[in-house]
CSV table of C-alpha atoms in Angstrom, one decimal:
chain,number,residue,atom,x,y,z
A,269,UNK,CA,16.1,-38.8,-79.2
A,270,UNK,CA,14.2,-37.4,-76.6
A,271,UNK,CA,14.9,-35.1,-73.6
A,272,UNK,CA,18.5,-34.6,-74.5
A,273,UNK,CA,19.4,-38.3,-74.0
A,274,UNK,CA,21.4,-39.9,-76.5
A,275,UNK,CA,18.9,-42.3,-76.8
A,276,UNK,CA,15.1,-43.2,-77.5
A,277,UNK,CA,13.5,-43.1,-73.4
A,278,UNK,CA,11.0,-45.4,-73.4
A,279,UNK,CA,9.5,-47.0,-70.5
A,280,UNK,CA,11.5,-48.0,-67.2
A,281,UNK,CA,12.4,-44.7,-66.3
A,282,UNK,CA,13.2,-42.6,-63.8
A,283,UNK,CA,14.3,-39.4,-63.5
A,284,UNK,CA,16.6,-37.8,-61.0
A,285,UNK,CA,17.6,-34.7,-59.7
A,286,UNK,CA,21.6,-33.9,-60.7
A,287,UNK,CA,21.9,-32.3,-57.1
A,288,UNK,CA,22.2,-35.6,-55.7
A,289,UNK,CA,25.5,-36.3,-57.3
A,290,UNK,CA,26.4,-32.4,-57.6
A,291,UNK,CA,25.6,-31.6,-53.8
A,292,UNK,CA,24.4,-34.8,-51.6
A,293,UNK,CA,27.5,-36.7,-52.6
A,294,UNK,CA,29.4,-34.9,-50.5
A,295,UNK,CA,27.3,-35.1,-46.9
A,296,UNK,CA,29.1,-37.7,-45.0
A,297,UNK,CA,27.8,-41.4,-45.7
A,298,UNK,CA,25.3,-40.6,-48.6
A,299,UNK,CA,26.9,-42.7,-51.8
A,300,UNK,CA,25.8,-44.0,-55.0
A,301,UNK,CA,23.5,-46.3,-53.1
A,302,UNK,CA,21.8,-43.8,-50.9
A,303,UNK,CA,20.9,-42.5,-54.6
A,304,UNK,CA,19.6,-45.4,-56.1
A,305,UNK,CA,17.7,-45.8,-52.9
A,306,UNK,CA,15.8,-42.8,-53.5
A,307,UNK,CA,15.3,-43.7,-57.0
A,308,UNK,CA,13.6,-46.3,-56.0
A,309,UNK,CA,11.2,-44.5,-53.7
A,310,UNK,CA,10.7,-42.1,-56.8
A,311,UNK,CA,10.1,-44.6,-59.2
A,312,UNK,CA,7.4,-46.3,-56.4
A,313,UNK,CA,5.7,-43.4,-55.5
A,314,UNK,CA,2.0,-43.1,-56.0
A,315,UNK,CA,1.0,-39.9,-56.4
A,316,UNK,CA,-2.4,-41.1,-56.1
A,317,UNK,CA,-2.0,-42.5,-52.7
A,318,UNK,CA,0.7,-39.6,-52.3
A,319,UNK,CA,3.9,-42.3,-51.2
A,320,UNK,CA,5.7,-44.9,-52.0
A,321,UNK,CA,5.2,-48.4,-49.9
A,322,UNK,CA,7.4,-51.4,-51.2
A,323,UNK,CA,9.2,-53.3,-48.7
A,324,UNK,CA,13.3,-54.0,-47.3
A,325,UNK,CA,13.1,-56.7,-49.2
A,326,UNK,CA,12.2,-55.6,-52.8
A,327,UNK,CA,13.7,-52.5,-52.2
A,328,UNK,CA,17.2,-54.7,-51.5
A,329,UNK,CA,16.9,-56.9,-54.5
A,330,UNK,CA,16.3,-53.7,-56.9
A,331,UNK,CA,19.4,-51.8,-55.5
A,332,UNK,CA,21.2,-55.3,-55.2
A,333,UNK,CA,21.7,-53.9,-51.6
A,334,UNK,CA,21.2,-55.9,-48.1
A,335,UNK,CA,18.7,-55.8,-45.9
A,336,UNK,CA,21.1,-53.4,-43.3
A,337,UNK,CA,22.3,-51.0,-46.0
A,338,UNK,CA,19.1,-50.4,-47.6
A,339,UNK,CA,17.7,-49.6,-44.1
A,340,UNK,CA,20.9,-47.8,-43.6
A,341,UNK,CA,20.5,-45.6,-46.8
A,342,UNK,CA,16.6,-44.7,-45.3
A,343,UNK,CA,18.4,-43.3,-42.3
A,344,UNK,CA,20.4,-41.1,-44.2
A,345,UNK,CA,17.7,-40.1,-46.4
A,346,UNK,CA,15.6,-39.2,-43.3
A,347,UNK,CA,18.6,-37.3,-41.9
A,348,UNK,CA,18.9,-35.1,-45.3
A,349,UNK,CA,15.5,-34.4,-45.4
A,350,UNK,CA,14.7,-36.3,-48.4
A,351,UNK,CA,12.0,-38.7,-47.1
A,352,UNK,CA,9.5,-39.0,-44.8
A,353,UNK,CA,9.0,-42.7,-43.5
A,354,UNK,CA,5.5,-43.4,-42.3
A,355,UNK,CA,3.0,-46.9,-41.7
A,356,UNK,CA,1.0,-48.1,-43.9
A,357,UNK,CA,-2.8,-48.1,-42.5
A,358,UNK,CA,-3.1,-51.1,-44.1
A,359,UNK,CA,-0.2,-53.4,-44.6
A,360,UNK,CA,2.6,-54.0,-42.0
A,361,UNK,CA,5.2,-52.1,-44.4
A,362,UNK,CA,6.0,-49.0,-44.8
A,363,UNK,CA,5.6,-46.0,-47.1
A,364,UNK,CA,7.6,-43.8,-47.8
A,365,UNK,CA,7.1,-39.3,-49.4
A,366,UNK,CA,10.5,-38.5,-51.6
A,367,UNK,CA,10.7,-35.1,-50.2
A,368,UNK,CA,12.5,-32.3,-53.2
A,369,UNK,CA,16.1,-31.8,-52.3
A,370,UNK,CA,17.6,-28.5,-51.7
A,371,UNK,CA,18.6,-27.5,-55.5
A,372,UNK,CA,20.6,-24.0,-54.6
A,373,UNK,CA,24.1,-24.8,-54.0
A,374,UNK,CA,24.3,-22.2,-51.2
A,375,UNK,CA,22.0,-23.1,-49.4
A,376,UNK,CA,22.5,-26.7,-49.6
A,377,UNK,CA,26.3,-25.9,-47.8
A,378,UNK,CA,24.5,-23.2,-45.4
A,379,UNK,CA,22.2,-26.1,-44.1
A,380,UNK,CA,25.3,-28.8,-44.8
A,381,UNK,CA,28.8,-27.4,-43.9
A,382,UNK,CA,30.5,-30.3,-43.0
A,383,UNK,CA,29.2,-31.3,-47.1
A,384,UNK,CA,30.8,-28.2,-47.9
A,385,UNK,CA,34.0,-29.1,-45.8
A,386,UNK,CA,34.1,-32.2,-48.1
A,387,UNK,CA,33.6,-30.5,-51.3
A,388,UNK,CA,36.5,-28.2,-50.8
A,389,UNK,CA,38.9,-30.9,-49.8
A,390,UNK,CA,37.7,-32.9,-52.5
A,391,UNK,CA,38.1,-29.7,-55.1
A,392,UNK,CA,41.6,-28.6,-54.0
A,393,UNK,CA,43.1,-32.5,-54.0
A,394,UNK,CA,41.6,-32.7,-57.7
A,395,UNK,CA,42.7,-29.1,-58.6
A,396,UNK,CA,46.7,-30.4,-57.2
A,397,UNK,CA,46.5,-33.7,-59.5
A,398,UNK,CA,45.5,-31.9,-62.3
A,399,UNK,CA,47.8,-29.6,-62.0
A,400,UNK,CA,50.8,-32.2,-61.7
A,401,UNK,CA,49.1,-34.2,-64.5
A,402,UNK,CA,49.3,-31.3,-67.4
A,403,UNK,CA,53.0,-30.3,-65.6
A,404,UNK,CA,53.8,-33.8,-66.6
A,405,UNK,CA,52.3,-33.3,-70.1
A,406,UNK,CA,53.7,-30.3,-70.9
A,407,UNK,CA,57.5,-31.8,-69.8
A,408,UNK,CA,56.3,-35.1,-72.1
A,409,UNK,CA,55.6,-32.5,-74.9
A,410,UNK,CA,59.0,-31.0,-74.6
C-alpha cells in the first residue's frame, strides 16, 4: 500500500486537495463536477509549459460532462479563484494554471460567507436528523 490508500497507486493518478469537498462544496454552484473539472486541469498541467491546454471537448468526454457544463464549471472555477484561463500562443484552445485553493477553513468562510451560510444550514439540518435517528434507536432498544 502506498500513501495511506488501501490500495497499490500506480499510474493514472491524480491527487486532490480534500478542501474541495471539505470547503468548496459548499460555495453556491460548485458540485462534484466542478471538482472533477479541476482534476482534470491538474492532471493536464504541464509544469514545463506551466498550464494545462486540452480542449471543451476532451475535457467533456473525461468528466462525461457537456460542452455547457464543462464551460460552466470553468466559470465557477474562475470565480473561486482556482484557475486562471488564458490563449494558447499557438493553438486556438485554451490553457488553463490550477491556482492552490484556500486550505484554512477561516479564511476560506472570511473570503466565502455565503459558503459558510450553507455549511451551517447544512450542519444544523444533519445535527436534527441525527439527533431524531439515535432518539428512534434508543426507543427501538427499549
Amino acid at each position: 500500500m502506498s500513501d495511506n490508500y488501501p490500495f497499490e497507486i500506480a499510474n493514472d493518478f491524480t491527487k486532490s486537495p480534500n478542501c474541495l469537498r471539505k470547503l468548496y462544496s459548499y460555495y453556491p454552484e460548485f458540485t462534484g463536477n466542478t471538482i472533477v473539472v479541476y482534476e482534470i486541469l491538474l492532471a493536464r498541467y504541464n509544469s514545463q509549459m506551466g498550464y494545462a491546454w486540452p480542449t471543451i471537448w476532451q475535457i467533456a468526454l473525461e468528466s462525461a460532462q457537456s460542452e455547457s457544463g464543462v464551460k460552466r464549471q470553468l466559470r465557477i472555477l474562475k470565480k473561486v479563484g482556482l484557475l486562471v484561463v488564458g490563449k494558447s500562443e499557438v493553438a486556438r484552445n485554451n490553457t488553463y494554471v490550477p491556482l492552490a485553493p484556500i486550505s484554512d477553513e477561516q479564511e476560506f468562510w472570511r473570503k466565502f460567507p455565503e459558503a459558510k451560510a450553507a455549511y451551517d444550514k447544512h450542519r444544523d439540518t444533519l445535527k436534527k436528523s441525527e439527533k431524531l435517528s439515535k432518539g428512534r434507536w434508543a426507543a427501538k432498544k427499549e
